[in-house]
PDB file of N, CA and C in Angstrom:
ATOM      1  N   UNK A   8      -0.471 -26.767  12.953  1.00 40.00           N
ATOM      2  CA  UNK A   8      -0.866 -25.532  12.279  1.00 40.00           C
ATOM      3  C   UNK A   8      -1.929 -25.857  11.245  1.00 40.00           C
ATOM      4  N   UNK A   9      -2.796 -24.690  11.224  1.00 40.00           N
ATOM      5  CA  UNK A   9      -4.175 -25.057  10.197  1.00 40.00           C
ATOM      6  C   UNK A   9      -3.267 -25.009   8.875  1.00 40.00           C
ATOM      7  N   UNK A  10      -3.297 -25.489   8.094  1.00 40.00           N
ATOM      8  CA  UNK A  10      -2.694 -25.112   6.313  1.00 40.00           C
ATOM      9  C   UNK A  10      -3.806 -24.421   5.889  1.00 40.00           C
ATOM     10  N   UNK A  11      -5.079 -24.885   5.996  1.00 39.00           N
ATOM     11  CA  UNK A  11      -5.830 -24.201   5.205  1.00 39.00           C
ATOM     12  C   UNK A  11      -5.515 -22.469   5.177  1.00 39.00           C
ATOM     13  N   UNK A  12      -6.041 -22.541   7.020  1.00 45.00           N
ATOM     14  CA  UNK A  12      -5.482 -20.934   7.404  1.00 45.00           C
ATOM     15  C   UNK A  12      -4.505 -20.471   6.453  1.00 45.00           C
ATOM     16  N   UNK A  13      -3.289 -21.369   6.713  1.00 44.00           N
ATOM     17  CA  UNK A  13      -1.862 -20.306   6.068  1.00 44.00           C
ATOM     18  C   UNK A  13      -2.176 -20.028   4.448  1.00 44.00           C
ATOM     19  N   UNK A  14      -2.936 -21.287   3.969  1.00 44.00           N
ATOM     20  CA  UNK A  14      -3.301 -20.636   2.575  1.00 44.00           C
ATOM     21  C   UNK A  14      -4.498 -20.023   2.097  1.00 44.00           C
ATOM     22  N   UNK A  15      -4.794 -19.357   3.138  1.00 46.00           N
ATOM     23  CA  UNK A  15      -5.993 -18.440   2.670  1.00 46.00           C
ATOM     24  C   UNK A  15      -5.628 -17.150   2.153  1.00 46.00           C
ATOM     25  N   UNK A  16      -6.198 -16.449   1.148  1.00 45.00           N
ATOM     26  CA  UNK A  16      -5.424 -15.230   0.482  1.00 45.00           C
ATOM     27  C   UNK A  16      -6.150 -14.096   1.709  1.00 45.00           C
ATOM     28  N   UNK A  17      -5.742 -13.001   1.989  1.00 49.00           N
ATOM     29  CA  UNK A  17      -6.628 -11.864   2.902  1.00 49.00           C
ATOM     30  C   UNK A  17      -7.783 -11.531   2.134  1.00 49.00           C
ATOM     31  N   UNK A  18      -8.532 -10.717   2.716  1.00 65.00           N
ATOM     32  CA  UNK A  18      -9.733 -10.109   2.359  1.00 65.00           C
ATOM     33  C   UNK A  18      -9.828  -9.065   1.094  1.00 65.00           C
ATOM     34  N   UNK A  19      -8.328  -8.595   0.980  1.00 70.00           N
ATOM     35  CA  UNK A  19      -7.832  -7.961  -0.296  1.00 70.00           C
ATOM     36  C   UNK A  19      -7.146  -8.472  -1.384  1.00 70.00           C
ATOM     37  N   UNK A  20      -7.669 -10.090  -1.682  1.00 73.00           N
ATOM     38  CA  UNK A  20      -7.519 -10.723  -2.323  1.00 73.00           C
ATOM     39  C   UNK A  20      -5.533 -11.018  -2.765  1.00 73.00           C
ATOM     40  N   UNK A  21      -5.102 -10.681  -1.924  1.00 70.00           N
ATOM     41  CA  UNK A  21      -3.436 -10.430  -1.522  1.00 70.00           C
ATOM     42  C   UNK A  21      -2.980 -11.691  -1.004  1.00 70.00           C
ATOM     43  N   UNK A  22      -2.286 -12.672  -1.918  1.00 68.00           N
ATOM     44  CA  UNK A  22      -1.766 -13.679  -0.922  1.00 68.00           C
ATOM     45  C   UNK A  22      -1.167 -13.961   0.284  1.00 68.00           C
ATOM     46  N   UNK A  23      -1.011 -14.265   1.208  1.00 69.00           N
ATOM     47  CA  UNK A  23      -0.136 -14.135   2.522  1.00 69.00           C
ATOM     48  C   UNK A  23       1.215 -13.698   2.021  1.00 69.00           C
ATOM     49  N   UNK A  24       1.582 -14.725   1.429  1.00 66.00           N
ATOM     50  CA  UNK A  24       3.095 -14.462   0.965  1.00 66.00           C
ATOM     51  C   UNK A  24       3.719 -13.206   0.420  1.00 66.00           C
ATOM     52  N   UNK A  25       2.843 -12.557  -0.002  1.00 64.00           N
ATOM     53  CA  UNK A  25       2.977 -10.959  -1.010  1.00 64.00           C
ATOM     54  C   UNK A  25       3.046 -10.394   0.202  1.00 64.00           C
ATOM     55  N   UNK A  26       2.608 -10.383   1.448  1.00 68.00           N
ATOM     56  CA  UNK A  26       2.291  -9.257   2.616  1.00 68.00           C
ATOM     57  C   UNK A  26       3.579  -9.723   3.417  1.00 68.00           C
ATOM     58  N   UNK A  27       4.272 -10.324   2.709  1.00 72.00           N
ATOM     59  CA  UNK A  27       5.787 -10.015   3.546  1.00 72.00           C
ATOM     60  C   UNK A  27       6.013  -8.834   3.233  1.00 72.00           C
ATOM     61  N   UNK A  28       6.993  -8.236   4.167  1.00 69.00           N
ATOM     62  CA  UNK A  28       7.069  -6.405   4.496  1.00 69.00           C
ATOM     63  C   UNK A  28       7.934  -6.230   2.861  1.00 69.00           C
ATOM     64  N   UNK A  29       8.955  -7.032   2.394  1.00 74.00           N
ATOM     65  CA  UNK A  29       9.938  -6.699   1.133  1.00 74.00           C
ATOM     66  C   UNK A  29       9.107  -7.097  -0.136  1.00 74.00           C
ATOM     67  N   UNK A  30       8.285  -7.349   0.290  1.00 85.00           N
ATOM     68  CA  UNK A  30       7.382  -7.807  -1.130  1.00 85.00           C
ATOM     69  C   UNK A  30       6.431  -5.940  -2.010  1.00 85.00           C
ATOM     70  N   UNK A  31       6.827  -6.716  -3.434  1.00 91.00           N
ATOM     71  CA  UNK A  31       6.482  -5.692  -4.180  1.00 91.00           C
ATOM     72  C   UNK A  31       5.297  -5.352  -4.742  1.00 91.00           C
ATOM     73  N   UNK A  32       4.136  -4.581  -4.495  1.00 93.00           N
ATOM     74  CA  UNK A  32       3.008  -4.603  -5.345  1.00 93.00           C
ATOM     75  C   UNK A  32       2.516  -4.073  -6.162  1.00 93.00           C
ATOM     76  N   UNK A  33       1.680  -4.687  -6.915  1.00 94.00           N
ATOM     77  CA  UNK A  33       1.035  -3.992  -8.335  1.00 94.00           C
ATOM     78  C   UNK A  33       0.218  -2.839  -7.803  1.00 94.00           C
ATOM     79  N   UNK A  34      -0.169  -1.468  -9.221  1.00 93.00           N
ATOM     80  CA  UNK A  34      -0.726  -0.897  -8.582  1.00 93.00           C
ATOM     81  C   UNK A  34      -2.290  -1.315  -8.242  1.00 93.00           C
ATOM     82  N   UNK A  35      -2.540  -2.343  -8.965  1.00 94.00           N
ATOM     83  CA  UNK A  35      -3.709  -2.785  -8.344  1.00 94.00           C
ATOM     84  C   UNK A  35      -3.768  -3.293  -7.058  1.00 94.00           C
ATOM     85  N   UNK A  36      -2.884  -3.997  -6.444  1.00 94.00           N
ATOM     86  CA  UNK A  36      -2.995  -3.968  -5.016  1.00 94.00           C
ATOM     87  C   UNK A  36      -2.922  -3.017  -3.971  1.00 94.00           C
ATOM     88  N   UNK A  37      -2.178  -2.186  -4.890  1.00 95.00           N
ATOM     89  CA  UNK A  37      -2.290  -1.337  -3.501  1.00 95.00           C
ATOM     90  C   UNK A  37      -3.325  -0.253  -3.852  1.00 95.00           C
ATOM     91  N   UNK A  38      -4.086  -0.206  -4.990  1.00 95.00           N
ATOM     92  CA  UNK A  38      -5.277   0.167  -5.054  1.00 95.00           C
ATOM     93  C   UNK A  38      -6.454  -0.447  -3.631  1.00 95.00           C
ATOM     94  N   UNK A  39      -6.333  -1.171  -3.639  1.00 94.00           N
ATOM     95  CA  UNK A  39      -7.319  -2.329  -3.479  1.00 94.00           C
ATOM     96  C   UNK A  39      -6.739  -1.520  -1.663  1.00 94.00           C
ATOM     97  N   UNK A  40      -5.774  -1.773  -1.468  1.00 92.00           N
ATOM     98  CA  UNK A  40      -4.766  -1.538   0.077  1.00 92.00           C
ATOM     99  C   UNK A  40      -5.709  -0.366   0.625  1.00 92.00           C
ATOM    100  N   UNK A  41      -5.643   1.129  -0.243  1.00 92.00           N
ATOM    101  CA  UNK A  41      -6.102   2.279  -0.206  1.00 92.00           C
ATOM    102  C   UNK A  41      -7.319   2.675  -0.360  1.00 92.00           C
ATOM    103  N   UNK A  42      -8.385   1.543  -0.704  1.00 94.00           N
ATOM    104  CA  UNK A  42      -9.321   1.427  -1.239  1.00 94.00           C
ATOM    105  C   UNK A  42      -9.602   2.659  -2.211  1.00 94.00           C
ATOM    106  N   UNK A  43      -8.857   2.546  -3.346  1.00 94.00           N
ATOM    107  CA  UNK A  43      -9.166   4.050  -4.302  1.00 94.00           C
ATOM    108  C   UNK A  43      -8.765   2.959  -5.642  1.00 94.00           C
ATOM    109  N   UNK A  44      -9.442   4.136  -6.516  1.00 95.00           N
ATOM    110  CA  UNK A  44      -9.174   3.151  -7.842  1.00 95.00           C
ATOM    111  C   UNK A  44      -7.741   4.127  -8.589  1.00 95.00           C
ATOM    112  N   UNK A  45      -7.563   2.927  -9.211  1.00 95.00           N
ATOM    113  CA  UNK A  45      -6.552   2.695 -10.111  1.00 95.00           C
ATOM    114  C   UNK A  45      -5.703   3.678 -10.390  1.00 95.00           C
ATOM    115  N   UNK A  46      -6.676   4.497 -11.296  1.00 95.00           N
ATOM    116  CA  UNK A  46      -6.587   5.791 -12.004  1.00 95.00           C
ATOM    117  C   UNK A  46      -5.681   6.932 -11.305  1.00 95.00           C
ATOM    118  N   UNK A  47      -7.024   7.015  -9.692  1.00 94.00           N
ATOM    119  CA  UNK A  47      -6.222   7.781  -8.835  1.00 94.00           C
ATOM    120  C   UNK A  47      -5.002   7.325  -7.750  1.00 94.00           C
ATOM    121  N   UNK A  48      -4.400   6.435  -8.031  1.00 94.00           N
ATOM    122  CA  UNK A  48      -3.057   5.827  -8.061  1.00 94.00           C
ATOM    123  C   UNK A  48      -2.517   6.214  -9.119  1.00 94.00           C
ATOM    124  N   UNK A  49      -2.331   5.661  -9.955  1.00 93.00           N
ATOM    125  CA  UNK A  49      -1.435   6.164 -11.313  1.00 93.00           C
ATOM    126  C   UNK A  49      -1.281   8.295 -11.403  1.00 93.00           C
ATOM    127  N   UNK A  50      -2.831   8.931 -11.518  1.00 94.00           N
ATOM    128  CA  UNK A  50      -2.570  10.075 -11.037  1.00 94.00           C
ATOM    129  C   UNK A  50      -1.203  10.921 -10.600  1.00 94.00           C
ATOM    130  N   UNK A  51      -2.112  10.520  -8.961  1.00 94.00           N
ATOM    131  CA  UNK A  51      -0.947  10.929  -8.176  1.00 94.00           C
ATOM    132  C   UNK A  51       0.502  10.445  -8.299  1.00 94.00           C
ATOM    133  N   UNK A  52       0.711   9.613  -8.912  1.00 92.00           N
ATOM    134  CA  UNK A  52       2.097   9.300  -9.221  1.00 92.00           C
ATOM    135  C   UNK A  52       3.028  10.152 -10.069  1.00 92.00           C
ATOM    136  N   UNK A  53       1.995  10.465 -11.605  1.00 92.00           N
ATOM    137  CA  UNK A  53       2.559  11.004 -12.929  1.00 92.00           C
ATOM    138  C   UNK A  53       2.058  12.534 -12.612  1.00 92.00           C
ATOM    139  N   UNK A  54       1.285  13.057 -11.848  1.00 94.00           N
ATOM    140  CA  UNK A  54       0.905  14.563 -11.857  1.00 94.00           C
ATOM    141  C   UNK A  54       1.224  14.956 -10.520  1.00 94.00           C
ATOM    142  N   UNK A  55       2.068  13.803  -9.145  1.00 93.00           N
ATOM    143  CA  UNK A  55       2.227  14.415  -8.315  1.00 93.00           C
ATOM    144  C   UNK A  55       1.130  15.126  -7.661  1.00 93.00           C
ATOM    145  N   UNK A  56       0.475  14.783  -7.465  1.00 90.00           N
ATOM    146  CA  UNK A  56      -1.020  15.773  -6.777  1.00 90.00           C
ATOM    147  C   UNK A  56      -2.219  14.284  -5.951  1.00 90.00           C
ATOM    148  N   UNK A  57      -2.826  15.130  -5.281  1.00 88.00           N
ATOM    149  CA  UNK A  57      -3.917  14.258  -3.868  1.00 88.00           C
ATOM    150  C   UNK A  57      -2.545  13.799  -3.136  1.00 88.00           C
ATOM    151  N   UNK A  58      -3.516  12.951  -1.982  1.00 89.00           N
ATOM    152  CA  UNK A  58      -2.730  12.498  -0.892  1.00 89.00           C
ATOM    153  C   UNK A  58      -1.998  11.506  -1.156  1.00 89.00           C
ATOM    154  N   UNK A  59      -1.677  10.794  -2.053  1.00 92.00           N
ATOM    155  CA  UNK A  59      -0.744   9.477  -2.215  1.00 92.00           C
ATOM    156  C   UNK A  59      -0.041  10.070  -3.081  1.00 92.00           C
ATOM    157  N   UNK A  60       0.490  11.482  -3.107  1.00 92.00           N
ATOM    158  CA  UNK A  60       1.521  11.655  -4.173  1.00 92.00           C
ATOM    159  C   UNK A  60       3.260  11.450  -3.618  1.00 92.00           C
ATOM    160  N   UNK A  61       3.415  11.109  -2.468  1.00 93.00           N
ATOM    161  CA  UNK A  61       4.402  10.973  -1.661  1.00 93.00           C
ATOM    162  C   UNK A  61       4.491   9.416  -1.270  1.00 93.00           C
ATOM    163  N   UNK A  62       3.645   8.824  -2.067  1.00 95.00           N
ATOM    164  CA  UNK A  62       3.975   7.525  -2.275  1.00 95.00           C
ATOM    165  C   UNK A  62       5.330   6.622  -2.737  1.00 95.00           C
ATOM    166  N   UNK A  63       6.308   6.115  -2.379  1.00 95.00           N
ATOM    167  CA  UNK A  63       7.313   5.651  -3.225  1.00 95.00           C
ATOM    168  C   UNK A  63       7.063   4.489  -4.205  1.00 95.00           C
ATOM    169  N   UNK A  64       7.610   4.329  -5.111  1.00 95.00           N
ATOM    170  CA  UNK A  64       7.277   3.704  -5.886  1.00 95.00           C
ATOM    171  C   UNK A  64       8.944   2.674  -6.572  1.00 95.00           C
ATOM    172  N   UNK A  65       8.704   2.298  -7.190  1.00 95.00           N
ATOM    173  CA  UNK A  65       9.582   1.262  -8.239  1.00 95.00           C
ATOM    174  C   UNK A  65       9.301   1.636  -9.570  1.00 95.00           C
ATOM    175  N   UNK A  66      10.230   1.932 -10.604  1.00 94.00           N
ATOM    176  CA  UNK A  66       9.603   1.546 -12.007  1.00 94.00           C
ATOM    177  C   UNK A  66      10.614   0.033 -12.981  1.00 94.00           C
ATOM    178  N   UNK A  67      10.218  -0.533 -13.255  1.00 88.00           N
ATOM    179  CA  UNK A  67      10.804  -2.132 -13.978  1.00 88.00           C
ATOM    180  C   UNK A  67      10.352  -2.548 -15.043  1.00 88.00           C
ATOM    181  N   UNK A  68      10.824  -1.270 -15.826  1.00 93.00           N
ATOM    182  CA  UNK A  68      10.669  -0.710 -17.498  1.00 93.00           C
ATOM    183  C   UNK A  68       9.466  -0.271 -17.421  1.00 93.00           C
ATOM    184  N   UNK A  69       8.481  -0.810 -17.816  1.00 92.00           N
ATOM    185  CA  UNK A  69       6.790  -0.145 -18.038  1.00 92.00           C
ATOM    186  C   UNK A  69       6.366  -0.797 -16.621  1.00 92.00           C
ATOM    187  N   UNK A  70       6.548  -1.445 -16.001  1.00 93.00           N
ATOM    188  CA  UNK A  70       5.693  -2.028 -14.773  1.00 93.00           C
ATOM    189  C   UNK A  70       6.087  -0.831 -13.615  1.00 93.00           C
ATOM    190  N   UNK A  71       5.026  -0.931 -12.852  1.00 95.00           N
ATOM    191  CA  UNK A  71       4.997   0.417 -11.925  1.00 95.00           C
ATOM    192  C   UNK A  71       5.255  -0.797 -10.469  1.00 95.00           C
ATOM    193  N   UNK A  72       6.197  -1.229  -9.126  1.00 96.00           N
ATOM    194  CA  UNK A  72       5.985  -1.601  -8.024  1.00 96.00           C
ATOM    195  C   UNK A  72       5.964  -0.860  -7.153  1.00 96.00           C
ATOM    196  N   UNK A  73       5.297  -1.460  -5.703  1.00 95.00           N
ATOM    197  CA  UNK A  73       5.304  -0.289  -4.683  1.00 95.00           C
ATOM    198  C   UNK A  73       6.007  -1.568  -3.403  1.00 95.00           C
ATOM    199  N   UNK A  74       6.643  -1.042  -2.352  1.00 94.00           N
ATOM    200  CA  UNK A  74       7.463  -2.278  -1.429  1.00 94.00           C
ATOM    201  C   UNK A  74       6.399  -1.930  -0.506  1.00 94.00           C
ATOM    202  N   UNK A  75       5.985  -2.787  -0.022  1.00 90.00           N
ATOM    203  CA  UNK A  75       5.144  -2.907   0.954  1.00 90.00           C
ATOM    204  C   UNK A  75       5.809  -2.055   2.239  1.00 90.00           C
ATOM    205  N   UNK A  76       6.617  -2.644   2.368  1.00 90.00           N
ATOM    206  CA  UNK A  76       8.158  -1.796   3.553  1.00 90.00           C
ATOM    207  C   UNK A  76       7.413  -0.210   3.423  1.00 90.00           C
ATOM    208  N   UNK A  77       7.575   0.714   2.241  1.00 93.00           N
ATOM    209  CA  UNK A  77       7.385   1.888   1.755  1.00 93.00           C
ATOM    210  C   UNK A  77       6.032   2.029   2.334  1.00 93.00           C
ATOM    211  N   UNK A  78       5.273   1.421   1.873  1.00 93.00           N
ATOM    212  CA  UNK A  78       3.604   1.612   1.907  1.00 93.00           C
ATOM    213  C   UNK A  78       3.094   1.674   3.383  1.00 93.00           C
ATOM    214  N   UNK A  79       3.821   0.684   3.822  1.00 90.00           N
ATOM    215  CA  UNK A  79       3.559   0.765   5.429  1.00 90.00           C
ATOM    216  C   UNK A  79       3.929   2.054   6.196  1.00 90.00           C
ATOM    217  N   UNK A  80       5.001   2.188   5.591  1.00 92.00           N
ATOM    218  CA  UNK A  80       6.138   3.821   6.450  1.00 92.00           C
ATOM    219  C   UNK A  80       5.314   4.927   6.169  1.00 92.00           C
ATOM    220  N   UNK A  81       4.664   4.492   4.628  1.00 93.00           N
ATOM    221  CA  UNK A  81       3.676   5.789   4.547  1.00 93.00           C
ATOM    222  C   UNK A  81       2.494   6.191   5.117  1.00 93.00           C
ATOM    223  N   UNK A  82       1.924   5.007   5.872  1.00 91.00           N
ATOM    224  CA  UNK A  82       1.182   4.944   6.616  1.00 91.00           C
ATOM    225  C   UNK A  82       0.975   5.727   7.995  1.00 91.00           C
ATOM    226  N   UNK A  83       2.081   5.090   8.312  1.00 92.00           N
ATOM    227  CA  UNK A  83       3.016   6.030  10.149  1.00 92.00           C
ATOM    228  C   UNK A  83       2.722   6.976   9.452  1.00 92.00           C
ATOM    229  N   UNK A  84       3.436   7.553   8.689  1.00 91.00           N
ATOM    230  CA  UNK A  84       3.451   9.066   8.630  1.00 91.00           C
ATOM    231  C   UNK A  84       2.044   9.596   8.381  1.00 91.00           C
ATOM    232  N   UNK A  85       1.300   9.116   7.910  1.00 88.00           N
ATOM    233  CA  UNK A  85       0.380   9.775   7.717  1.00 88.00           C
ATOM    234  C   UNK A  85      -0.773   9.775   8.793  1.00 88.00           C
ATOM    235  N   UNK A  86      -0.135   8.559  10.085  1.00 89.00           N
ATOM    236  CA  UNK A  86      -1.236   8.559  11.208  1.00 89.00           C
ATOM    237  C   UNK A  86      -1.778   9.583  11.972  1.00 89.00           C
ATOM    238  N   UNK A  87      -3.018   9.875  12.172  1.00 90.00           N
ATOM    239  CA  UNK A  87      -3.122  10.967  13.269  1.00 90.00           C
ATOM    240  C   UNK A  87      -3.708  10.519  14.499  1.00 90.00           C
ATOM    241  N   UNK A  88      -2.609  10.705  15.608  1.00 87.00           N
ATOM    242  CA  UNK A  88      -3.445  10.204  16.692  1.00 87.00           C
ATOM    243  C   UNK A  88      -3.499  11.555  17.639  1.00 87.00           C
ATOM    244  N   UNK A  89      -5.303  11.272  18.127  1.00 86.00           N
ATOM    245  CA  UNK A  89      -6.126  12.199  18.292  1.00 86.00           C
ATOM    246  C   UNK A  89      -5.311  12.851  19.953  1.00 86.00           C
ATOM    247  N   UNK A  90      -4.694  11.760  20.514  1.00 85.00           N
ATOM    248  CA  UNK A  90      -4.867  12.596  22.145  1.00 85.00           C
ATOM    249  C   UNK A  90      -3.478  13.551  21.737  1.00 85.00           C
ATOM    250  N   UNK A  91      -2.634  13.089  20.643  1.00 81.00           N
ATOM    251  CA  UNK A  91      -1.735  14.246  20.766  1.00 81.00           C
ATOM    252  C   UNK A  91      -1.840  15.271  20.196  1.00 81.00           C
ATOM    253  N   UNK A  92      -2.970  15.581  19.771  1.00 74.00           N
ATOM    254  CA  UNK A  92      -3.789  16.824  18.760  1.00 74.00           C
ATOM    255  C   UNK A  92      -4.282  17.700  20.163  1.00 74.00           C
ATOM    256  N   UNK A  93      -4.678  17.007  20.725  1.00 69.00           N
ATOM    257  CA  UNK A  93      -5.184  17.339  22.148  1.00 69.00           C
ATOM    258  C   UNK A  93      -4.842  18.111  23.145  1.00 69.00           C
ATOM    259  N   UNK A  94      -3.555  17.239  23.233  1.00 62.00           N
ATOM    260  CA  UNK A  94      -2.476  17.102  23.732  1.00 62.00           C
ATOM    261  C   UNK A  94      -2.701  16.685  25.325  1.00 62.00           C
ATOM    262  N   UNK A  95      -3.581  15.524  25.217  1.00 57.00           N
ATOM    263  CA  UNK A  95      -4.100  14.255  26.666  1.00 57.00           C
ATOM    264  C   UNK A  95      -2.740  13.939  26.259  1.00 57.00           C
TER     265      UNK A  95
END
């Protein structure tokens, strides 16, 4: 096995190890995930409003986490695939 490979961080500056499915992230990562800034993460969290307001979250006193597990599920749900719009 390459090591280097296994220790290369992704392209979203996210270590391998963090992108295990139970792993918890800052909201800067999953900024970075969504490509949206910060702000409109935090937002939608505290005013409930845009499309990531159905986001789940963690709170661990003042620190805000999100489970990757969650982030992913929110994903599915939010997929649209086109042939069943269609209905091919």
């Amino acid at each position: 096995m390459d090591t280097y490979k296994a220790n290369q961080t992704s392209k979203l500056n996210i270590p391998a190890d963090v992108l295990a499915e139970s792993a918890n992230l800052t909201d800067v990562q999953v900024a970075e995930l969504f490509n949206c800034s910060i702000s409109s993460l935090r937002n939608a969290r505290s005013l409930r409003k845009g499309p990531l307001k159905d986001l789940p979250y963690t709170k661990f006193g003042k620190s805000v986490r999100y489970c990757l597990r969650d982030i992913l599920e929110f994903q599915r749900r939010l997929r649209v695939d086109p042939n069943a719009i269609h209905g091919e």
